[in-house]
């Protein structure tokens, strides 16, 4: 029913199969309009240096407020966009918004920090990714240092040769890439070592359970491994001071999470950056 459609967060647990199919169809239909009518926006979540507490970057996260469906989480609409061939357009739209943000700061001589965009593996492995990416960044003249990409590993799509080729090309041009949600997917360590990622982002589910001694050991091992491979390591989803202090002790150098900042609208991120540069 209508009122139910407008309820967020949306719960698939309460739905039957028919309802789930209907919901997906609704999202798919509305997403077409949403992309065209600029209903998608970007939020930025700060990435924190855990040694100094300073903000060292942002991650760009898509937000969708549909006049028909209300707020729809990317956790829900990104997989549907991936299945229906809409994901490249969404990634590119978010990247463009980030480039415009950075370009504005650069043009006005304001403080800049790197911003990471999420690229779906569906898009990353598609024929058009490198061209999409390079032609978009070429429009805005931002130093590659200020744009990063995050790719979630995907068991189904993983292609070692292609991943290496794309990552190397990006690296040659000065763009750094992160492996996102590390630990929950494929994560073959021998592949990881051979792929030119500069950063590992440890999945939020690991950080959530870090007070458990087994999980503590797992995260510690990932951090030590990253150090050996000379990769930067970021803990995702830090929500409590206990998690924060464990990560500091383990030697994890960066983190993100609601404990520090939730993702925020661009204007708020502008103000936050401006307040830092005044200090
Ligand atoms: P992700 O890239 O792993 O992003 C981190 C997610 O964790 C974000 O969810 C963020 O809001 C959430 N998060 C951050 N800190 C905390 C915390 O302390 N606690 C909890 N519970 N959550 C936290 P969000 O924004 O809902 O995005 C979900 C996923 O959707 C992202 O996971 C990413 O895979 C995908 N996504 C978002 N925007 C884009 C996009 O522009 N393109 C693509 N391809 N995927 C996107
Ligand atoms: Mg990410
Ligand atoms: Mg992800
Ligand atoms: Mg992640």
mmCIF file of C-alpha atoms in Angstrom, residues 46-272:
data_model
loop_
_atom_site.group_PDB
_atom_site.id
_atom_site.type_symbol
_atom_site.label_atom_id
_atom_site.label_comp_id
_atom_site.label_asym_id
_atom_site.label_seq_id
_atom_site.Cartn_x
_atom_site.Cartn_y
_atom_site.Cartn_z
ATOM 1 C CA UNK A 46 34.771 12.211 6.663
ATOM 2 C CA UNK A 47 37.638 9.771 6.922
ATOM 3 C CA UNK A 48 39.612 10.345 10.117
ATOM 4 C CA UNK A 49 43.301 9.972 10.898
ATOM 5 C CA UNK A 50 43.095 7.868 14.089
ATOM 6 C CA UNK A 51 46.431 9.161 15.381
ATOM 7 C CA UNK A 52 45.698 12.876 15.092
ATOM 8 C CA UNK A 53 41.886 12.887 14.858
ATOM 9 C CA UNK A 54 42.151 15.073 11.783
ATOM 10 C CA UNK A 55 39.923 14.702 8.747
ATOM 11 C CA UNK A 56 42.039 13.317 5.916
ATOM 12 C CA UNK A 57 39.424 12.769 3.257
ATOM 13 C CA UNK A 58 35.789 12.171 2.413
ATOM 14 C CA UNK A 59 33.858 9.288 0.915
ATOM 15 C CA UNK A 60 31.058 10.213 -1.498
ATOM 16 C CA UNK A 61 27.808 8.303 -0.946
ATOM 17 C CA UNK A 62 24.769 8.441 -3.187
ATOM 18 C CA UNK A 63 21.446 9.562 -1.708
ATOM 19 C CA UNK A 64 18.065 9.323 -3.387
ATOM 20 C CA UNK A 65 14.975 11.153 -2.291
ATOM 21 C CA UNK A 66 12.143 10.095 -4.579
ATOM 22 C CA UNK A 67 8.901 12.100 -4.540
ATOM 23 C CA UNK A 68 7.044 8.799 -4.901
ATOM 24 C CA UNK A 69 9.052 6.384 -2.739
ATOM 25 C CA UNK A 70 10.612 8.733 -0.212
ATOM 26 C CA UNK A 71 14.235 8.196 0.793
ATOM 27 C CA UNK A 72 15.605 4.989 -0.684
ATOM 28 C CA UNK A 73 18.895 3.672 0.698
ATOM 29 C CA UNK A 74 21.773 2.987 -1.719
ATOM 30 C CA UNK A 75 21.995 -0.437 -0.082
ATOM 31 C CA UNK A 76 18.634 -1.023 -1.773
ATOM 32 C CA UNK A 77 18.792 0.876 -5.073
ATOM 33 C CA UNK A 78 22.441 0.273 -6.042
ATOM 34 C CA UNK A 79 21.973 -3.522 -6.445
ATOM 35 C CA UNK A 80 18.841 -2.866 -8.540
ATOM 36 C CA UNK A 81 20.766 -0.360 -10.660
ATOM 37 C CA UNK A 82 23.520 -2.954 -11.082
ATOM 38 C CA UNK A 83 21.054 -5.558 -12.340
ATOM 39 C CA UNK A 84 19.323 -3.213 -14.722
ATOM 40 C CA UNK A 85 22.246 -1.497 -16.425
ATOM 41 C CA UNK A 86 21.739 1.838 -14.682
ATOM 42 C CA UNK A 87 24.755 1.725 -12.416
ATOM 43 C CA UNK A 88 27.298 3.300 -14.778
ATOM 44 C CA UNK A 89 25.084 6.333 -15.098
ATOM 45 C CA UNK A 90 24.722 6.644 -11.322
ATOM 46 C CA UNK A 91 28.442 6.277 -10.620
ATOM 47 C CA UNK A 92 29.200 8.876 -13.283
ATOM 48 C CA UNK A 93 26.608 11.248 -11.925
ATOM 49 C CA UNK A 94 28.079 11.021 -8.417
ATOM 50 C CA UNK A 95 31.632 11.385 -9.761
ATOM 51 C CA UNK A 96 30.596 14.515 -11.666
ATOM 52 C CA UNK A 97 29.082 16.049 -8.529
ATOM 53 C CA UNK A 98 32.307 15.335 -6.636
ATOM 54 C CA UNK A 99 34.387 16.867 -9.424
ATOM 55 C CA UNK A 100 32.203 19.992 -9.394
ATOM 56 C CA UNK A 101 32.670 20.215 -5.604
ATOM 57 C CA UNK A 102 36.447 19.895 -5.895
ATOM 58 C CA UNK A 103 36.602 22.260 -8.855
ATOM 59 C CA UNK A 104 34.717 24.904 -6.876
ATOM 60 C CA UNK A 105 37.147 24.626 -3.980
ATOM 61 C CA UNK A 106 40.155 24.684 -6.261
ATOM 62 C CA UNK A 107 38.930 27.695 -8.242
ATOM 63 C CA UNK A 108 38.257 29.621 -5.037
ATOM 64 C CA UNK A 109 41.556 28.709 -3.401
ATOM 65 C CA UNK A 110 39.807 26.812 -0.592
ATOM 66 C CA UNK A 111 41.267 23.922 1.400
ATOM 67 C CA UNK A 112 40.990 20.631 -0.480
ATOM 68 C CA UNK A 113 41.157 17.025 0.709
ATOM 69 C CA UNK A 114 40.818 13.802 -1.309
ATOM 70 C CA UNK A 115 37.309 12.488 -2.008
ATOM 71 C CA UNK A 116 36.723 8.813 -2.777
ATOM 72 C CA UNK A 117 33.880 7.731 -5.068
ATOM 73 C CA UNK A 118 32.406 4.232 -5.075
ATOM 74 C CA UNK A 119 32.583 2.408 -8.389
ATOM 75 C CA UNK A 120 30.425 -0.702 -8.668
ATOM 76 C CA UNK A 121 32.321 -3.795 -9.842
ATOM 77 C CA UNK A 122 29.665 -4.055 -12.567
ATOM 78 C CA UNK A 123 30.780 -0.656 -13.831
ATOM 79 C CA UNK A 124 34.475 -1.147 -13.061
ATOM 80 C CA UNK A 125 34.687 -4.254 -15.264
ATOM 81 C CA UNK A 126 32.487 -2.836 -18.025
ATOM 82 C CA UNK A 127 34.044 -1.700 -21.305
ATOM 83 C CA UNK A 128 33.238 1.924 -20.670
ATOM 84 C CA UNK A 129 34.730 2.463 -17.200
ATOM 85 C CA UNK A 130 38.168 3.830 -18.031
ATOM 86 C CA UNK A 131 36.793 6.071 -20.768
ATOM 87 C CA UNK A 132 33.927 7.289 -18.580
ATOM 88 C CA UNK A 133 36.314 8.050 -15.776
ATOM 89 C CA UNK A 134 39.081 9.702 -17.746
ATOM 90 C CA UNK A 135 36.795 11.845 -19.874
ATOM 91 C CA UNK A 136 34.908 13.033 -16.806
ATOM 92 C CA UNK A 137 37.994 13.951 -14.796
ATOM 93 C CA UNK A 138 39.479 15.673 -17.855
ATOM 94 C CA UNK A 139 36.579 18.139 -17.818
ATOM 95 C CA UNK A 140 37.428 19.479 -14.366
ATOM 96 C CA UNK A 141 41.226 19.732 -14.121
ATOM 97 C CA UNK A 142 41.557 18.410 -10.582
ATOM 98 C CA UNK A 143 44.863 16.976 -9.415
ATOM 99 C CA UNK A 144 44.520 13.146 -9.310
ATOM 100 C CA UNK A 145 45.502 13.329 -5.641
ATOM 101 C CA UNK A 146 42.033 14.672 -4.803
ATOM 102 C CA UNK A 147 39.977 11.931 -6.474
ATOM 103 C CA UNK A 148 40.104 8.309 -5.324
ATOM 104 C CA UNK A 149 38.061 5.281 -6.231
ATOM 105 C CA UNK A 150 36.667 2.489 -4.055
ATOM 106 C CA UNK A 151 35.810 -0.857 -5.598
ATOM 107 C CA UNK A 152 34.051 -3.629 -3.713
ATOM 108 C CA UNK A 153 35.459 -7.002 -4.530
ATOM 109 C CA UNK A 154 32.986 -9.244 -6.287
ATOM 110 C CA UNK A 155 33.281 -13.009 -6.402
ATOM 111 C CA UNK A 156 31.167 -13.310 -9.567
ATOM 112 C CA UNK A 157 32.858 -10.567 -11.542
ATOM 113 C CA UNK A 158 36.426 -10.836 -10.296
ATOM 114 C CA UNK A 159 38.880 -10.838 -13.178
ATOM 115 C CA UNK A 160 42.473 -10.610 -12.004
ATOM 116 C CA UNK A 161 43.999 -9.625 -15.338
ATOM 117 C CA UNK A 162 41.469 -6.939 -16.059
ATOM 118 C CA UNK A 163 41.499 -5.563 -12.512
ATOM 119 C CA UNK A 164 45.277 -5.287 -12.620
ATOM 120 C CA UNK A 165 45.211 -3.576 -16.004
ATOM 121 C CA UNK A 166 42.625 -0.980 -14.946
ATOM 122 C CA UNK A 167 44.237 -0.310 -11.557
ATOM 123 C CA UNK A 168 47.661 0.077 -13.124
ATOM 124 C CA UNK A 169 46.366 2.516 -15.691
ATOM 125 C CA UNK A 170 44.737 4.577 -12.948
ATOM 126 C CA UNK A 171 47.872 4.412 -10.819
ATOM 127 C CA UNK A 172 50.078 5.543 -13.687
ATOM 128 C CA UNK A 173 47.903 8.625 -14.001
ATOM 129 C CA UNK A 174 48.138 9.255 -10.259
ATOM 130 C CA UNK A 175 44.759 7.908 -9.094
ATOM 131 C CA UNK A 176 44.741 5.734 -5.982
ATOM 132 C CA UNK A 177 42.234 2.929 -5.504
ATOM 133 C CA UNK A 178 40.851 1.206 -2.427
ATOM 134 C CA UNK A 179 39.434 -2.242 -1.986
ATOM 135 C CA UNK A 180 36.109 -1.731 -0.221
ATOM 136 C CA UNK A 181 34.306 -3.966 2.311
ATOM 137 C CA UNK A 182 37.457 -6.029 2.716
ATOM 138 C CA UNK A 183 36.928 -9.372 4.417
ATOM 139 C CA UNK A 184 33.366 -10.217 3.444
ATOM 140 C CA UNK A 185 33.885 -11.012 -0.208
ATOM 141 C CA UNK A 186 36.493 -12.857 -2.140
ATOM 142 C CA UNK A 187 39.638 -11.453 -0.551
ATOM 143 C CA UNK A 188 42.268 -13.841 -1.787
ATOM 144 C CA UNK A 189 45.365 -12.578 -0.049
ATOM 145 C CA UNK A 190 47.717 -13.718 -2.788
ATOM 146 C CA UNK A 191 45.722 -11.733 -5.348
ATOM 147 C CA UNK A 192 45.519 -8.736 -3.091
ATOM 148 C CA UNK A 193 49.260 -8.615 -2.873
ATOM 149 C CA UNK A 194 49.556 -8.515 -6.659
ATOM 150 C CA UNK A 195 46.890 -5.919 -7.307
ATOM 151 C CA UNK A 196 47.894 -2.251 -7.197
ATOM 152 C CA UNK A 197 45.360 -1.120 -4.610
ATOM 153 C CA UNK A 198 46.801 1.505 -2.281
ATOM 154 C CA UNK A 199 44.243 1.004 0.471
ATOM 155 C CA UNK A 200 42.160 -1.638 2.243
ATOM 156 C CA UNK A 201 38.858 -0.704 3.855
ATOM 157 C CA UNK A 202 37.963 -3.239 6.521
ATOM 158 C CA UNK A 203 34.261 -4.064 6.420
ATOM 159 C CA UNK A 204 31.991 -2.601 9.050
ATOM 160 C CA UNK A 205 30.847 -6.050 10.240
ATOM 161 C CA UNK A 206 34.398 -6.756 11.504
ATOM 162 C CA UNK A 207 34.595 -3.472 13.399
ATOM 163 C CA UNK A 208 31.160 -4.105 14.868
ATOM 164 C CA UNK A 209 32.444 -7.292 16.534
ATOM 165 C CA UNK A 210 35.956 -6.102 17.363
ATOM 166 C CA UNK A 211 35.398 -6.403 21.101
ATOM 167 C CA UNK A 212 35.120 -10.132 20.557
ATOM 168 C CA UNK A 213 38.644 -11.545 20.988
ATOM 169 C CA UNK A 214 38.567 -13.666 17.818
ATOM 170 C CA UNK A 215 37.510 -10.720 15.714
ATOM 171 C CA UNK A 216 40.091 -8.533 17.443
ATOM 172 C CA UNK A 217 42.735 -10.974 16.231
ATOM 173 C CA UNK A 218 41.335 -11.011 12.695
ATOM 174 C CA UNK A 219 41.385 -7.217 12.416
ATOM 175 C CA UNK A 220 44.864 -7.070 13.904
ATOM 176 C CA UNK A 221 46.046 -9.568 11.293
ATOM 177 C CA UNK A 222 44.533 -7.522 8.468
ATOM 178 C CA UNK A 223 46.238 -4.369 9.753
ATOM 179 C CA UNK A 224 49.601 -6.156 10.012
ATOM 180 C CA UNK A 225 49.161 -7.623 6.555
ATOM 181 C CA UNK A 226 48.342 -4.201 5.115
ATOM 182 C CA UNK A 227 51.493 -2.802 6.741
ATOM 183 C CA UNK A 228 53.595 -5.557 5.182
ATOM 184 C CA UNK A 229 52.091 -4.852 1.772
ATOM 185 C CA UNK A 230 52.580 -1.119 2.364
ATOM 186 C CA UNK A 231 48.905 -0.500 1.977
ATOM 187 C CA UNK A 232 46.921 2.073 3.870
ATOM 188 C CA UNK A 233 44.198 0.608 6.066
ATOM 189 C CA UNK A 234 40.854 2.124 7.001
ATOM 190 C CA UNK A 235 38.341 0.757 9.506
ATOM 191 C CA UNK A 236 34.742 1.264 8.395
ATOM 192 C CA UNK A 237 31.758 1.801 10.668
ATOM 193 C CA UNK A 238 33.379 2.878 13.951
ATOM 194 C CA UNK A 239 30.462 3.606 16.269
ATOM 195 C CA UNK A 240 31.882 3.572 19.813
ATOM 196 C CA UNK A 241 34.880 4.899 21.729
ATOM 197 C CA UNK A 242 35.723 1.288 22.690
ATOM 198 C CA UNK A 243 36.044 0.291 19.026
ATOM 199 C CA UNK A 244 38.061 3.431 18.379
ATOM 200 C CA UNK A 245 40.589 2.771 21.152
ATOM 201 C CA UNK A 246 41.007 -0.897 20.192
ATOM 202 C CA UNK A 247 41.754 0.164 16.613
ATOM 203 C CA UNK A 248 44.274 2.738 17.827
ATOM 204 C CA UNK A 249 46.040 0.073 19.893
ATOM 205 C CA UNK A 250 46.092 -2.314 16.959
ATOM 206 C CA UNK A 251 47.761 0.408 14.903
ATOM 207 C CA UNK A 252 44.997 1.064 12.419
ATOM 208 C CA UNK A 253 45.747 4.518 11.068
ATOM 209 C CA UNK A 254 42.420 5.615 9.597
ATOM 210 C CA UNK A 255 38.735 5.161 10.237
ATOM 211 C CA UNK A 256 35.239 6.232 9.382
ATOM 212 C CA UNK A 257 32.047 5.930 11.307
ATOM 213 C CA UNK A 258 29.130 7.492 13.089
ATOM 214 C CA UNK A 259 31.348 7.888 16.183
ATOM 215 C CA UNK A 260 33.133 10.679 14.278
ATOM 216 C CA UNK A 261 30.696 11.875 11.613
ATOM 217 C CA UNK A 262 27.692 10.604 9.728
ATOM 218 C CA UNK A 263 27.589 11.223 5.990
ATOM 219 C CA UNK A 264 26.522 14.860 5.473
ATOM 220 C CA UNK A 265 25.176 17.069 2.679
ATOM 221 C CA UNK A 266 27.736 18.901 0.528
ATOM 222 C CA UNK A 267 27.025 22.247 2.143
ATOM 223 C CA UNK A 268 27.776 20.876 5.595
ATOM 224 C CA UNK A 269 30.972 19.308 4.298
ATOM 225 C CA UNK A 270 31.972 22.691 2.819
ATOM 226 C CA UNK A 271 31.473 24.328 6.214
ATOM 227 C CA UNK A 272 33.376 21.597 8.001
#
